[in-house]
Amino acid sequence: MLNLFRTQSGPIRFPSVVASSFCVALALASQAASAAEVTVFTDRSVTLKSAENANVVRLDEAQEIEAGLAADLPADPHRAQAIVQERLKQGGARLQRDLASAWQGVADAWSLSVSTVPAVVVDRRYVIYGETDVARAVARIEAYRRAQP
């Protein structure tokens, strides 16, 4: 018998089979708790499947935000500058965060040498290109990782 816990009335004892199962479950739970970091680099043209648990980075998002800021500007550069400044002011901190986040995604893709979209990246180390089903891409990476010593 294995003494895993102690209460005020004494130790709680588990049969060794239960204790072994508990240890296996604990190991699996800790593995799940340290689940892989999944990031998908994509753009608006790609429809993803099973991306609920992934960080999705749209690489064209920064350009879309900037295009919105530059939409319908007059030809006069001074008036155009004033309008863009007003749009930036109206967007406030949220617009600044969105723009910074969008450009950070581009920088992350560049630092990981992502060359094609969609790219499913696991733990910033493994990548599957061209797979729109994120769960399938992650399963392929996990199978590869299990096969490696």
Short mmCIF file of C-alpha atoms in Angstrom, two decimals:
data_model
loop_
_atom_site.label_atom_id
_atom_site.label_comp_id
_atom_site.label_asym_id
_atom_site.label_seq_id
_atom_site.Cartn_x
_atom_site.Cartn_y
_atom_site.Cartn_z
CA MET A 1 0.00 0.00 0.00
CA LEU A 2 1.11 3.50 -0.80
CA ASN A 3 0.58 6.49 1.49
CA LEU A 4 -0.09 9.41 -0.85
CA PHE A 5 -2.03 11.73 1.41
CA ARG A 6 -2.33 12.36 5.13
CA THR A 7 -5.48 13.71 6.74
CA GLN A 8 -6.27 14.66 10.33
CA SER A 9 -7.69 11.18 10.91
CA GLY A 10 -4.61 9.49 9.48
CA PRO A 11 -3.18 8.50 6.14
CA ILE A 12 -5.32 7.71 3.13
CA ARG A 13 -4.13 4.41 1.74
CA PHE A 14 -4.56 3.27 -1.82
CA PRO A 15 -3.97 -0.23 -3.15
CA SER A 16 -0.89 -0.38 -5.37
CA VAL A 17 -3.00 -0.78 -8.55
CA VAL A 18 -4.89 2.40 -7.75
CA ALA A 19 -1.65 4.17 -6.86
CA SER A 20 -0.05 3.05 -10.13
CA SER A 21 -3.07 4.22 -12.09
CA PHE A 22 -2.97 7.50 -10.21
CA CYS A 23 0.70 8.01 -11.12
CA VAL A 24 0.01 7.25 -14.79
CA ALA A 25 -2.96 9.62 -14.78
CA LEU A 26 -0.84 12.28 -13.09
CA ALA A 27 1.87 11.89 -15.73
CA LEU A 28 -0.68 12.17 -18.53
CA ALA A 29 -2.29 15.18 -16.90
CA SER A 30 1.05 16.93 -16.54
CA GLN A 31 1.82 16.16 -20.17
CA ALA A 32 -1.54 17.61 -21.18
CA ALA A 33 -0.97 20.62 -18.93
CA SER A 34 2.23 21.33 -20.79
CA ALA A 35 0.37 20.97 -24.07
CA ALA A 36 2.10 22.00 -27.21
CA GLU A 37 2.04 25.65 -28.22
CA VAL A 38 0.28 25.70 -31.59
CA THR A 39 0.49 28.75 -33.83
CA VAL A 40 -1.02 28.91 -37.30
CA PHE A 41 0.32 31.49 -39.73
CA THR A 42 -2.19 32.17 -42.47
CA ASP A 43 -3.96 34.92 -44.38
CA ARG A 44 -7.51 35.88 -45.25
CA SER A 45 -7.61 33.61 -48.31
CA VAL A 46 -7.21 30.39 -46.27
CA THR A 47 -10.10 28.71 -44.45
CA LEU A 48 -8.87 26.77 -41.43
CA LYS A 49 -10.47 23.77 -39.76
CA SER A 50 -10.05 22.75 -36.09
CA ALA A 51 -8.17 25.91 -35.11
CA GLU A 52 -10.02 26.54 -31.82
CA ASN A 53 -7.02 25.78 -29.58
CA ALA A 54 -4.41 27.44 -31.77
CA ASN A 55 -3.06 30.96 -31.88
CA VAL A 56 -4.05 32.08 -35.39
CA VAL A 57 -1.87 34.81 -36.90
CA ARG A 58 -3.19 36.40 -40.09
CA LEU A 59 -0.16 37.80 -41.86
CA ASP A 60 -2.26 40.19 -43.95
CA GLU A 61 -3.96 41.78 -40.94
CA ALA A 62 -1.48 44.67 -40.59
CA GLN A 63 -1.94 45.60 -44.24
CA GLU A 64 -5.73 45.51 -43.81
CA ILE A 65 -5.58 47.81 -40.79
CA GLU A 66 -3.30 50.23 -42.62
CA ALA A 67 -5.51 50.11 -45.72
CA GLY A 68 -8.45 51.09 -43.52
CA LEU A 69 -6.51 54.05 -42.18
CA ALA A 70 -5.59 55.13 -45.72
CA ALA A 71 -9.03 54.60 -47.30
CA ASP A 72 -10.63 57.50 -49.17
CA LEU A 73 -7.89 60.01 -48.42
CA PRO A 74 -7.81 63.27 -50.36
CA ALA A 75 -4.99 64.05 -52.80
CA ASP A 76 -3.79 66.95 -50.65
CA PRO A 77 -1.02 65.47 -48.43
CA HIS A 78 -1.66 67.91 -45.56
CA ARG A 79 -5.38 67.08 -45.40
CA ALA A 80 -4.63 63.37 -45.80
CA GLN A 81 -2.14 63.49 -42.92
CA ALA A 82 -4.68 65.25 -40.70
CA ILE A 83 -7.35 62.65 -41.52
CA VAL A 84 -5.02 59.73 -40.78
CA GLN A 85 -3.99 61.32 -37.49
CA GLU A 86 -7.67 61.76 -36.58
CA ARG A 87 -8.39 58.12 -37.45
CA LEU A 88 -5.47 57.00 -35.29
CA LYS A 89 -6.75 59.16 -32.45
CA GLN A 90 -10.29 57.79 -32.80
CA GLY A 91 -8.97 54.21 -32.84
CA GLY A 92 -7.16 54.90 -29.60
CA ALA A 93 -5.25 52.31 -27.63
CA ARG A 94 -7.18 49.41 -29.17
CA LEU A 95 -6.11 50.33 -32.70
CA GLN A 96 -2.51 50.70 -31.55
CA ARG A 97 -2.64 47.27 -29.84
CA ASP A 98 -4.22 45.65 -32.90
CA LEU A 99 -1.62 47.15 -35.22
CA ALA A 100 1.27 46.22 -32.91
CA SER A 101 -0.08 42.68 -32.56
CA ALA A 102 -0.48 42.32 -36.32
CA TRP A 103 3.10 43.42 -36.98
CA GLN A 104 4.35 41.20 -34.13
CA GLY A 105 2.76 38.25 -35.94
CA VAL A 106 4.65 39.15 -39.10
CA ALA A 107 7.88 39.41 -37.11
CA ASP A 108 7.22 36.02 -35.46
CA ALA A 109 6.65 34.38 -38.85
CA TRP A 110 9.84 35.92 -40.16
CA SER A 111 11.86 34.81 -37.12
CA LEU A 112 10.60 31.24 -37.59
CA SER A 113 11.40 31.36 -41.33
CA VAL A 114 7.79 30.65 -42.28
CA SER A 115 7.77 30.61 -46.07
CA THR A 116 4.26 29.49 -47.03
CA VAL A 117 0.74 29.76 -45.61
CA PRO A 118 -0.90 28.06 -43.98
CA ALA A 119 1.89 27.01 -41.66
CA VAL A 120 1.04 25.09 -38.48
CA VAL A 121 3.90 25.56 -36.02
CA VAL A 122 4.16 23.51 -32.83
CA ASP A 123 6.40 24.61 -29.96
CA ARG A 124 8.17 27.06 -32.29
CA ARG A 125 10.10 24.04 -33.59
CA TYR A 126 7.98 21.84 -35.85
CA VAL A 127 6.05 23.02 -38.90
CA ILE A 128 3.59 21.56 -41.38
CA TYR A 129 2.99 23.65 -44.51
CA GLY A 130 -0.17 23.64 -46.59
CA GLU A 131 -2.45 21.79 -44.15
CA THR A 132 -5.68 23.67 -43.43
CA ASP A 133 -6.89 21.12 -40.85
CA VAL A 134 -4.96 22.19 -37.76
CA ALA A 135 -5.83 19.06 -35.77
CA ARG A 136 -4.49 16.85 -38.58
CA ALA A 137 -1.27 18.87 -38.78
CA VAL A 138 -0.76 18.67 -35.01
CA ALA A 139 -1.43 14.91 -35.11
CA ARG A 140 1.22 14.50 -37.82
CA ILE A 141 3.73 16.45 -35.74
CA GLU A 142 2.89 14.44 -32.61
CA ALA A 143 3.33 11.17 -34.53
CA TYR A 144 6.71 12.37 -35.77
CA ARG A 145 7.76 13.39 -32.25
CA ARG A 146 6.76 9.99 -30.82
CA ALA A 147 8.76 8.21 -33.53
CA GLN A 148 11.93 10.17 -32.73
CA PRO A 149 14.21 8.85 -29.95
#
